[in-house]
Short mmCIF file of C-alpha atoms in Angstrom, two decimals:
data_model
loop_
_atom_site.label_atom_id
_atom_site.label_comp_id
_atom_site.label_asym_id
_atom_site.label_seq_id
_atom_site.Cartn_x
_atom_site.Cartn_y
_atom_site.Cartn_z
CA GLY A 1 -18.41 0.71 -9.12
CA ALA A 2 -16.84 4.04 -8.23
CA GLY A 3 -14.08 2.56 -6.10
CA VAL A 4 -12.82 -0.48 -4.25
CA SER A 5 -15.21 -1.59 -1.62
CA GLN A 6 -14.53 -3.89 1.36
CA SER A 7 -16.81 -5.62 3.73
CA PRO A 8 -17.33 -5.75 6.67
CA SER A 9 -15.86 -2.39 7.70
CA ASN A 10 -15.29 -3.85 11.20
CA LYS A 11 -15.13 -7.33 12.46
CA VAL A 12 -14.77 -8.55 16.03
CA THR A 13 -14.14 -12.22 16.56
CA GLU A 14 -12.98 -14.57 19.24
CA LYS A 15 -9.65 -16.27 19.16
CA GLY A 16 -9.84 -19.50 17.26
CA LYS A 17 -12.75 -18.55 15.00
CA ASP A 18 -12.46 -18.26 11.27
CA VAL A 19 -13.14 -15.01 9.41
CA GLU A 20 -13.84 -14.01 5.82
CA LEU A 21 -13.05 -10.53 4.50
CA ARG A 22 -14.41 -9.44 1.14
CA CYS A 23 -13.06 -7.13 -1.47
CA ASP A 24 -14.95 -5.80 -4.57
CA PRO A 25 -12.28 -4.21 -6.89
CA ILE A 26 -12.91 -1.53 -9.49
CA SER A 27 -14.62 -2.98 -12.50
CA GLY A 28 -12.15 -3.78 -15.20
CA HIS A 29 -9.17 -3.97 -12.95
CA THR A 30 -7.43 -7.22 -13.43
CA ALA A 31 -4.90 -6.93 -10.56
CA LEU A 32 -5.96 -7.25 -6.97
CA TYR A 33 -3.77 -6.99 -3.82
CA TRP A 34 -4.33 -7.64 -0.11
CA TYR A 35 -2.31 -5.88 2.52
CA ARG A 36 -2.29 -5.84 6.33
CA GLN A 37 -1.66 -2.83 8.45
CA SER A 38 -1.14 -3.17 12.20
CA LEU A 39 -1.79 -0.21 14.40
CA GLY A 40 0.75 2.55 13.70
CA GLN A 41 2.67 0.39 11.28
CA GLY A 42 3.28 0.34 7.56
CA LEU A 43 1.61 -1.87 4.95
CA GLU A 44 2.54 -5.52 4.79
CA PHE A 45 1.95 -7.24 1.44
CA LEU A 46 -0.07 -10.45 1.71
CA ILE A 47 -1.11 -11.73 -1.72
CA TYR A 48 -1.45 -10.56 -5.28
CA PHE A 49 -3.81 -11.70 -8.09
CA GLN A 50 -3.40 -10.79 -11.73
CA GLY A 51 -5.83 -12.01 -14.32
CA ASN A 52 -5.78 -15.78 -14.66
CA SER A 53 -2.23 -16.17 -13.49
CA ALA A 54 -1.36 -18.11 -10.32
CA PRO A 55 -1.54 -15.70 -7.39
CA ASP A 56 1.63 -14.49 -5.71
CA LYS A 57 1.13 -15.81 -2.10
CA SER A 58 4.58 -14.96 -0.92
CA GLY A 59 3.43 -12.44 1.67
CA LEU A 60 0.92 -14.63 3.55
CA PRO A 61 2.27 -15.02 7.11
CA SER A 62 1.06 -18.57 7.75
CA ASP A 63 -0.96 -21.34 6.32
CA ARG A 64 -3.98 -20.01 8.33
CA PHE A 65 -4.24 -17.30 5.72
CA SER A 66 -5.73 -17.93 2.27
CA ALA A 67 -7.39 -15.97 -0.42
CA GLU A 68 -9.29 -16.55 -3.61
CA ARG A 69 -10.60 -14.53 -6.38
CA THR A 70 -13.67 -15.74 -8.16
CA GLY A 71 -14.40 -14.89 -11.79
CA GLY A 72 -11.49 -12.46 -11.87
CA SER A 73 -13.44 -9.94 -9.70
CA VAL A 74 -14.47 -10.32 -6.07
CA SER A 75 -11.88 -11.65 -3.64
CA THR A 76 -12.16 -13.25 -0.28
CA LEU A 77 -9.40 -13.33 2.33
CA THR A 78 -9.88 -16.09 4.83
CA ILE A 79 -8.13 -16.32 8.18
CA GLN A 80 -8.57 -19.64 9.98
CA ARG A 81 -8.21 -20.12 13.77
CA THR A 82 -7.65 -16.42 14.31
CA GLN A 83 -5.04 -15.31 16.80
CA GLN A 84 -4.78 -11.98 18.63
CA GLU A 85 -1.77 -10.98 16.55
CA ASP A 86 -4.02 -11.11 13.52
CA SER A 87 -5.71 -7.98 14.74
CA ALA A 88 -5.06 -5.32 12.15
CA VAL A 89 -6.63 -3.40 9.25
CA TYR A 90 -6.76 -5.45 6.11
CA LEU A 91 -6.61 -3.41 3.00
CA CYS A 92 -7.47 -4.45 -0.55
CA ALA A 93 -6.38 -2.62 -3.66
CA SER A 94 -6.84 -3.04 -7.42
CA SER A 95 -5.12 -1.80 -10.49
CA LEU A 96 -5.38 -1.99 -14.27
CA LEU A 97 -3.16 -4.67 -15.86
CA GLY A 98 0.23 -3.20 -16.62
CA TYR A 99 -0.18 -0.20 -14.37
CA ASN A 100 1.26 0.17 -10.89
CA GLU A 101 -1.21 2.77 -9.56
CA GLN A 102 -3.22 0.97 -6.96
CA PHE A 103 -6.62 2.11 -5.79
CA PHE A 104 -7.25 1.14 -2.25
CA GLY A 105 -10.42 0.28 -0.38
CA PRO A 106 -11.32 1.67 3.02
CA GLY A 107 -10.10 -1.50 4.77
CA THR A 108 -11.59 -3.93 7.28
CA ARG A 109 -10.59 -3.50 10.87
CA LEU A 110 -10.25 -6.95 12.45
CA THR A 111 -10.16 -7.35 16.19
CA VAL A 112 -9.47 -10.76 17.71
CA LEU A 113 -10.36 -10.97 21.35
CA LEU B 1 13.42 -7.77 -2.74
CA ALA B 2 13.82 -4.00 -2.55
CA LYS B 3 13.76 -2.96 1.11
CA THR B 4 12.92 0.77 1.59
CA THR B 5 13.82 3.22 4.33
CA GLN B 6 12.18 6.53 5.06
CA PRO B 7 12.44 8.98 7.94
CA ILE B 8 9.87 8.29 10.57
CA SER B 9 8.56 11.81 10.80
CA MET B 10 8.88 15.34 9.49
CA ASP B 11 7.53 18.64 10.54
CA SER B 12 6.82 21.68 8.28
CA TYR B 13 5.10 25.06 8.32
CA GLU B 14 2.29 25.79 5.93
CA GLY B 15 3.50 27.22 2.68
CA GLN B 16 6.93 25.53 2.75
CA GLU B 17 8.26 22.95 0.33
CA VAL B 18 8.70 19.49 1.79
CA ASN B 19 11.08 16.82 0.51
CA ILE B 20 10.74 13.26 1.72
CA THR B 21 13.46 10.80 0.76
CA CYS B 22 13.20 7.06 0.37
CA SER B 23 16.20 4.81 0.19
CA HIS B 24 15.95 1.57 -1.80
CA ASN B 25 19.47 0.32 -2.36
CA ASN B 26 18.38 -3.07 -3.79
CA ILE B 27 16.01 -1.79 -6.36
CA ALA B 28 15.63 -4.07 -9.40
CA THR B 29 15.83 -3.11 -13.02
CA ASN B 30 12.12 -3.60 -13.55
CA ASP B 31 11.03 -1.80 -10.35
CA TYR B 32 9.11 1.41 -10.39
CA ILE B 33 8.88 3.84 -7.52
CA THR B 34 5.45 4.94 -6.39
CA TRP B 35 4.40 7.26 -3.54
CA TYR B 36 1.21 7.10 -1.64
CA GLN B 37 -0.49 9.36 0.93
CA GLN B 38 -2.53 7.93 3.77
CA PHE B 39 -4.92 9.80 6.13
CA PRO B 40 -6.15 8.16 9.35
CA SER B 41 -8.72 5.49 8.86
CA GLN B 42 -8.44 5.57 5.05
CA GLY B 43 -6.65 3.45 2.51
CA PRO B 44 -3.52 4.89 0.80
CA ARG B 45 -3.97 7.19 -2.11
CA PHE B 46 -1.70 7.36 -5.16
CA ILE B 47 0.42 10.53 -5.45
CA ILE B 48 3.03 9.92 -8.17
CA GLN B 49 5.08 7.29 -9.90
CA GLY B 50 8.41 7.26 -11.65
CA TYR B 51 11.18 5.08 -13.03
CA LYS B 52 14.09 7.49 -13.44
CA THR B 53 14.97 11.22 -13.57
CA LYS B 54 12.11 13.60 -12.69
CA VAL B 55 8.38 13.31 -12.87
CA THR B 56 5.93 16.09 -12.07
CA ASN B 57 2.20 16.22 -11.75
CA GLU B 58 -0.33 18.65 -10.34
CA VAL B 59 0.37 17.81 -6.73
CA ALA B 60 4.04 16.70 -6.50
CA SER B 61 7.37 16.06 -8.03
CA LEU B 62 9.45 12.93 -7.85
CA PHE B 63 13.23 13.06 -8.24
CA ILE B 64 15.14 9.86 -8.95
CA PRO B 65 18.98 9.93 -9.34
CA ALA B 66 20.68 7.88 -12.08
CA ASP B 67 21.62 5.05 -9.75
CA ARG B 68 17.94 4.80 -8.64
CA LYS B 69 18.97 3.87 -5.13
CA SER B 70 16.87 6.57 -3.64
CA SER B 71 14.04 8.84 -4.55
CA THR B 72 12.68 12.18 -3.22
CA LEU B 73 9.01 13.19 -3.10
CA SER B 74 8.68 16.95 -3.20
CA LEU B 75 5.50 18.67 -2.06
CA PRO B 76 5.38 22.36 -3.03
CA ARG B 77 3.79 24.80 -0.57
CA VAL B 78 2.25 22.32 1.79
CA SER B 79 -0.99 23.14 3.55
CA LEU B 80 -2.55 21.75 6.79
CA SER B 81 -4.42 19.21 4.74
CA ASP B 82 -1.17 17.63 3.63
CA THR B 83 -0.69 16.31 7.17
CA ALA B 84 -0.62 12.51 6.55
CA VAL B 85 1.62 9.53 6.33
CA TYR B 86 3.57 9.21 3.04
CA TYR B 87 4.65 5.76 1.83
CA CYS B 88 7.29 4.88 -0.78
CA LEU B 89 6.55 1.68 -2.76
CA VAL B 90 9.07 -0.13 -4.84
CA GLY B 91 8.06 -2.96 -7.06
CA ALA B 92 7.19 -4.23 -10.48
CA ILE B 93 4.06 -5.88 -11.86
CA ASN B 94 4.91 -7.95 -14.88
CA THR B 95 2.54 -9.97 -17.00
CA GLY B 96 2.80 -13.55 -16.03
CA THR B 97 4.91 -12.96 -13.02
CA ALA B 98 4.60 -10.96 -9.79
CA SER B 99 7.05 -9.59 -7.35
CA LYS B 100 6.57 -8.90 -3.69
CA LEU B 101 5.69 -5.33 -3.23
CA THR B 102 7.55 -3.48 -0.56
CA PHE B 103 6.13 -0.45 1.12
CA GLY B 104 8.39 1.83 3.14
CA THR B 105 7.82 2.31 6.82
CA GLY B 106 6.14 5.59 6.05
CA THR B 107 6.88 9.20 6.93
CA ARG B 108 4.49 11.03 9.14
CA LEU B 109 4.37 14.64 7.94
CA GLN B 110 2.89 17.20 10.34
CA VAL B 111 2.13 20.59 8.88
CA THR B 112 1.36 23.53 11.24
CA LEU B 113 0.59 27.16 10.84
#
């Protein structure tokens, strides 16, 4: 595709529910990243996938957060038992192996009521 | 883990040169320095990347001193459309390993006439 796409663009959920956020990276990009951006704040690294290597999960804030990347392409970020503090914009990015230039998607705005 | 520090905000008039500095005292040998621009409700967009000395492209220059403990993004002759938040990212992506990517807190640049 032309760029990184994310879905849904907006998600409103109730506290305690599970949510799944999807990221479609640029075709051919082997590295994929998830970030979280709270209102008016900077980007918080969550998780990084590169090829077939084990993902770097060091940024996940709790065990309620998990992510997978199927077939080296599409990735899903899952948040279980959502809390109000999970409300934020979740950004996905991808890059070519060996390059550090990341291409970001438009983000998913998650609101937990 | 390279923590980064940037000024929270800067103001400039159209046509002036703007220099934004990022401090990263704990930068690692393999870390690169990358700058991103973010407009409201959009994902960040790559501006420039460097390892040491000076890098220039069609939109900006990046100055990195020999000790690499800081870097300066230089935007020549800014326009109103350069009003955005600018992030400094320090990190390295190595085959087989991954390091936690650290975005700066971001500098909100406001350009006026």
